[in-house]
XYZ file of C-alpha atoms in Angstrom:
348
model
C 66.694 176.601 36.266
C 69.062 179.496 36.933
C 68.195 182.176 39.477
C 68.158 185.580 37.690
C 67.572 188.941 39.348
C 67.264 192.423 37.766
C 69.147 195.537 38.911
C 69.029 198.825 36.913
C 69.151 197.216 33.464
C 71.647 194.563 34.545
C 70.926 190.913 35.210
C 72.530 188.730 37.810
C 72.653 184.953 37.324
C 73.308 182.508 40.139
C 73.663 178.950 38.959
C 73.370 175.649 40.840
C 76.316 173.312 41.443
C 74.655 170.696 39.245
C 74.084 173.078 36.330
C 76.818 173.957 33.826
C 76.306 177.569 32.599
C 77.854 178.938 29.387
C 77.805 182.724 28.815
C 78.580 184.096 25.376
C 78.867 187.813 24.707
C 79.367 189.082 21.176
C 80.259 185.546 20.104
C 82.907 185.096 22.781
C 82.666 182.617 25.659
C 82.857 184.751 28.779
C 81.762 182.327 31.549
C 81.828 178.528 31.387
C 81.342 176.176 34.365
C 78.972 174.852 37.054
C 77.736 176.969 39.955
C 78.713 180.345 38.426
C 77.474 183.736 39.586
C 77.939 186.858 37.459
C 76.382 190.057 36.100
C 75.470 190.507 32.460
C 73.384 192.580 30.071
C 70.378 190.798 28.635
C 70.680 192.384 25.173
C 74.229 191.179 24.568
C 74.234 187.836 26.451
C 73.642 184.353 25.093
C 73.135 181.896 27.953
C 72.856 178.129 28.047
C 72.378 175.867 31.093
C 73.271 172.183 30.893
C 72.410 169.919 33.851
C 75.301 167.683 34.832
C 73.592 165.603 37.566
C 72.377 162.024 37.083
C 68.944 161.818 35.493
C 66.388 159.011 35.627
C 64.463 158.307 32.450
C 61.476 155.987 32.876
C 60.191 154.358 29.722
C 57.324 152.025 28.935
C 56.805 150.423 25.547
C 55.100 147.405 24.026
C 56.778 144.559 22.182
C 55.770 141.275 20.547
C 57.332 137.898 21.223
C 58.146 135.200 18.693
C 54.790 133.510 19.358
C 52.948 136.781 18.604
C 52.104 137.714 22.172
C 52.133 141.360 23.237
C 54.179 142.257 26.297
C 54.723 145.554 28.109
C 58.267 146.489 29.111
C 58.974 148.919 31.932
C 62.578 150.125 32.151
C 64.591 152.948 33.661
C 67.783 154.433 32.189
C 70.117 156.526 34.354
C 72.275 158.937 32.367
C 74.213 162.164 32.757
C 75.747 164.784 30.451
C 79.469 164.215 30.683
C 80.469 166.929 28.160
C 78.280 170.031 28.673
C 80.009 172.007 25.917
C 79.408 169.282 23.363
C 75.805 168.798 24.529
C 75.156 172.559 24.343
C 76.558 172.563 20.795
C 74.410 169.602 19.667
C 71.196 170.402 21.558
C 69.420 173.619 22.368
C 70.115 174.266 26.075
C 69.746 178.054 25.705
C 67.809 179.896 28.385
C 65.955 183.187 28.385
C 68.241 185.881 29.882
C 65.337 187.475 31.705
C 63.625 184.384 33.191
C 66.218 181.615 33.020
C 63.781 179.198 31.352
C 64.894 176.914 28.538
C 63.795 178.132 25.160
C 63.435 174.591 23.878
C 63.015 171.091 25.341
C 66.497 169.548 25.296
C 65.788 166.906 27.958
C 62.811 165.667 25.976
C 65.056 165.295 22.952
C 67.523 163.286 25.029
C 64.675 161.164 26.393
C 63.395 160.458 22.923
C 66.857 159.478 21.750
C 67.438 157.114 24.669
C 63.926 155.645 24.549
C 63.982 154.918 20.834
C 67.438 153.374 21.055
C 66.489 151.161 24.019
C 63.128 150.233 22.511
C 64.673 149.224 19.199
C 67.036 146.723 20.793
C 64.465 145.440 23.270
C 62.034 144.740 20.430
C 64.781 142.924 18.595
C 65.442 140.645 21.558
C 61.800 139.898 22.346
C 60.919 139.242 18.698
C 63.137 136.145 18.814
C 62.007 134.960 22.250
C 58.794 133.030 23.011
C 56.516 134.353 25.692
C 57.319 131.691 28.293
C 61.074 132.277 27.966
C 60.581 136.035 27.920
C 58.653 135.895 31.178
C 61.339 133.725 32.778
C 64.598 135.171 31.417
C 63.436 138.169 29.409
C 64.152 140.811 32.066
C 67.855 139.988 32.275
C 68.190 139.525 28.507
C 66.447 142.812 27.735
C 68.519 144.679 30.344
C 71.801 143.347 29.005
C 70.795 144.076 25.405
C 69.691 147.653 26.175
C 72.809 148.387 28.239
C 75.069 147.041 25.491
C 73.186 148.885 22.762
C 73.298 152.233 24.567
C 76.993 151.809 25.303
C 77.646 151.102 21.620
C 75.360 153.816 20.273
C 77.633 156.439 18.575
C 75.156 159.283 18.847
C 75.324 159.353 22.616
C 79.067 160.099 22.981
C 78.773 162.535 20.089
C 76.105 164.365 22.066
C 78.092 164.226 25.305
C 75.742 161.683 26.934
C 76.974 158.910 29.256
C 74.700 156.051 30.310
C 75.219 155.217 33.989
C 72.825 152.276 34.511
C 69.957 150.394 32.896
C 67.175 148.683 34.866
C 64.258 146.666 33.533
C 61.530 146.914 36.126
C 58.921 144.550 34.670
C 57.962 142.562 31.623
C 54.238 141.786 31.588
C 51.938 140.100 29.076
C 48.390 141.220 28.347
C 45.905 140.764 31.203
C 44.032 137.912 29.432
C 47.260 136.081 28.674
C 48.519 136.703 32.186
C 45.338 135.234 33.668
C 45.624 132.251 31.334
C 49.231 131.749 32.370
C 48.343 132.048 36.014
C 45.633 129.414 35.773
C 47.918 126.317 35.618
C 50.093 127.699 38.368
C 47.061 128.463 40.479
C 45.637 125.018 39.788
C 48.966 123.476 40.703
C 49.096 125.564 43.859
C 45.527 124.563 44.617
C 46.381 120.916 43.993
C 49.395 121.229 46.257
C 47.227 122.919 48.864
C 44.594 120.160 48.511
C 47.315 117.552 48.712
C 48.723 119.209 51.804
C 45.200 119.350 53.241
C 44.601 115.680 52.480
C 47.971 114.749 53.915
C 47.247 116.823 56.979
C 43.868 115.134 57.311
C 45.484 111.730 56.779
C 48.036 112.528 59.438
C 45.248 113.724 61.723
C 43.245 110.533 61.056
C 46.345 108.432 61.653
C 47.000 110.264 64.883
C 43.387 109.858 65.928
C 43.623 106.145 65.117
C 46.808 105.875 67.138
C 45.150 107.727 69.990
C 42.101 105.454 69.750
C 44.350 102.377 69.732
C 46.221 103.698 72.737
C 42.944 104.378 74.527
C 41.683 100.877 73.628
C 44.950 99.330 74.806
C 44.677 101.365 77.990
C 41.099 100.185 78.501
C 42.135 96.564 77.875
C 44.989 96.918 80.321
C 42.658 98.513 82.851
C 40.138 95.698 82.367
C 42.879 93.109 82.812
C 44.111 94.818 85.930
C 40.549 95.124 87.210
C 40.145 91.376 86.625
C 43.369 90.753 88.512
C 42.135 93.082 91.225
C 38.814 91.213 91.434
C 40.657 87.872 91.608
C 42.947 89.234 94.247
C 39.986 90.606 96.176
C 38.246 87.193 95.937
C 41.427 85.510 97.120
C 41.762 88.002 99.959
C 38.090 87.613 100.858
C 38.395 83.808 100.778
C 41.518 83.967 102.891
C 39.805 86.347 105.295
C 36.743 84.059 105.398
C 38.966 81.053 106.075
C 40.807 82.966 108.738
C 37.523 84.132 110.250
C 36.159 80.588 110.064
C 39.275 79.261 111.735
C 39.066 81.983 114.352
C 35.341 81.254 114.824
C 36.136 77.554 115.105
C 38.781 78.275 117.692
C 36.418 80.571 119.523
C 33.615 77.981 119.264
C 35.915 75.252 120.543
C 37.066 77.464 123.357
C 33.480 78.450 124.119
C 32.356 74.825 123.996
C 35.175 73.795 126.287
C 34.320 76.672 128.577
C 30.631 75.732 128.423
C 31.490 72.117 129.188
C 33.643 73.202 132.053
C 30.918 75.499 133.310
C 28.309 72.750 132.840
C 30.489 70.287 134.640
C 31.099 72.809 137.410
C 27.403 73.635 137.531
C 26.510 69.929 137.549
C 28.975 69.286 140.308
C 27.652 72.280 142.174
C 24.076 71.087 141.569
C 25.013 67.628 142.741
C 26.620 69.088 145.784
C 23.632 71.331 146.392
C 21.232 68.466 145.779
C 23.213 66.275 148.188
C 23.282 69.081 150.737
C 19.553 69.721 150.279
C 18.835 66.002 150.510
C 20.869 65.750 153.685
C 19.194 68.872 155.053
C 15.743 67.552 154.067
C 16.526 64.214 155.633
C 17.752 65.897 158.751
C 14.678 68.188 158.795
C 12.402 65.171 158.251
C 14.102 63.282 160.957
C 13.762 66.304 163.231
C 10.102 66.662 162.364
C 9.553 62.966 162.849
C 11.194 63.122 166.207
C 9.136 66.230 167.106
C 5.942 64.557 165.907
C 6.792 61.457 167.869
C 7.482 63.556 170.907
C 4.173 65.461 170.371
C 2.313 62.198 170.013
C 3.954 60.873 173.099
C 2.948 64.001 174.997
C -0.640 63.904 173.753
C -0.854 60.177 174.408
C -0.045 60.737 178.025
C -2.541 63.726 178.440
C -6.281 63.340 179.480
C -9.325 64.173 177.337
C -9.970 67.596 178.906
C -6.482 68.713 178.316
C -6.705 67.589 174.698
C -10.003 69.518 174.293
C -8.381 72.598 175.776
C -5.378 72.291 173.490
C -7.717 71.746 170.548
C -9.669 74.846 171.395
C -6.468 76.805 171.834
C -5.096 75.558 168.538
C -8.437 76.360 166.868
C -8.441 79.809 168.376
C -4.950 80.347 167.100
C -6.026 79.372 163.608
C -9.263 81.459 163.595
C -9.174 84.737 161.700
C -8.877 87.898 163.729
C -12.218 89.656 164.500
C -11.812 93.338 165.084
C -15.537 94.152 165.588
C -18.895 92.274 165.779
C -22.158 93.816 164.626
C -25.315 92.333 166.226
C -28.611 93.173 164.515
C -31.851 93.524 166.516
C -33.266 90.362 164.974
C -30.308 88.290 166.039
C -30.323 89.824 169.480
C -34.055 89.158 169.885
C -33.714 85.532 168.813
C -30.798 85.093 171.073
C -32.658 86.518 174.033
C -35.638 84.379 173.222
C -33.560 81.263 173.246
C -31.944 82.248 176.416
C -35.412 82.856 177.915
C -36.704 79.470 176.731
C -39.384 80.788 174.471
C -39.920 80.550 170.712
C -38.785 83.394 168.606
C -41.481 85.744 167.352
C -41.951 86.798 163.800
C -41.463 90.437 163.250
C -44.599 92.482 162.526
């Protein structure tokens, strides 16, 4: 929209670089071009503003396939006005000289023209295409058909319109049909997922079996090695026992030989001691015999008084030692009585 200001009955228009402004005064074209800026009188000016930038036109329409299924088509057409003078002559791009607002709706007219043209050819393509093919290849086919139809449409160049690009955003069936179409794919995906799950479980079971077999093989190997270890230990123990037995036998033999030697030495020593003791006893006996014979010879030559004296002396030598003698009155009385020659008296 043009920028218009008022000054003392005059109007000043400042256009945008993307807007082509045409100024007629008294039927003559005074200003013509994009981005213009000029003064004019509102009562004698006829203004039109034609946008020359690229415009996006979004369209949505319904179509029916060859198998009588409804589909929704979403497309976007990019166009621009290549000939502003021709477009201003064919469509009403006039603006109010006081406000700069379009008096009509020229862009809506262009949108209707482009939409109806694109929709007509898209319906024609989809009417001969089944739903499955339309969902697979319909986007490209519809885009090519619309682009070709708009390029060949004679009304567009006659209006100064140039189509820049055509895009088909989506082609969708009805929600019920879409859910029905998704069901086999979802079931297939679910089957593939289940298959993958089963395969993963099978692989896991196989790995667990392999692990179990490895553990069993390891246990068997350990058991076999333990058996070998036990056998080796028995062999070592038997060898050690044999070696200990041999060592004990050697020690026993050595101890027996030592004992025999000691016994023999002890026997010889005993024999020697016994012989020495026997000789000593014989010598002592002989000495005693000689002493006894000498004693007898001495006593045989002595008289009876001397023998009695010797006997008393020997008896005195053999009597026990008397440290003290206690004499009671009774004994003393009897003794005195005997010494006096009288009979002992009974005590009163």
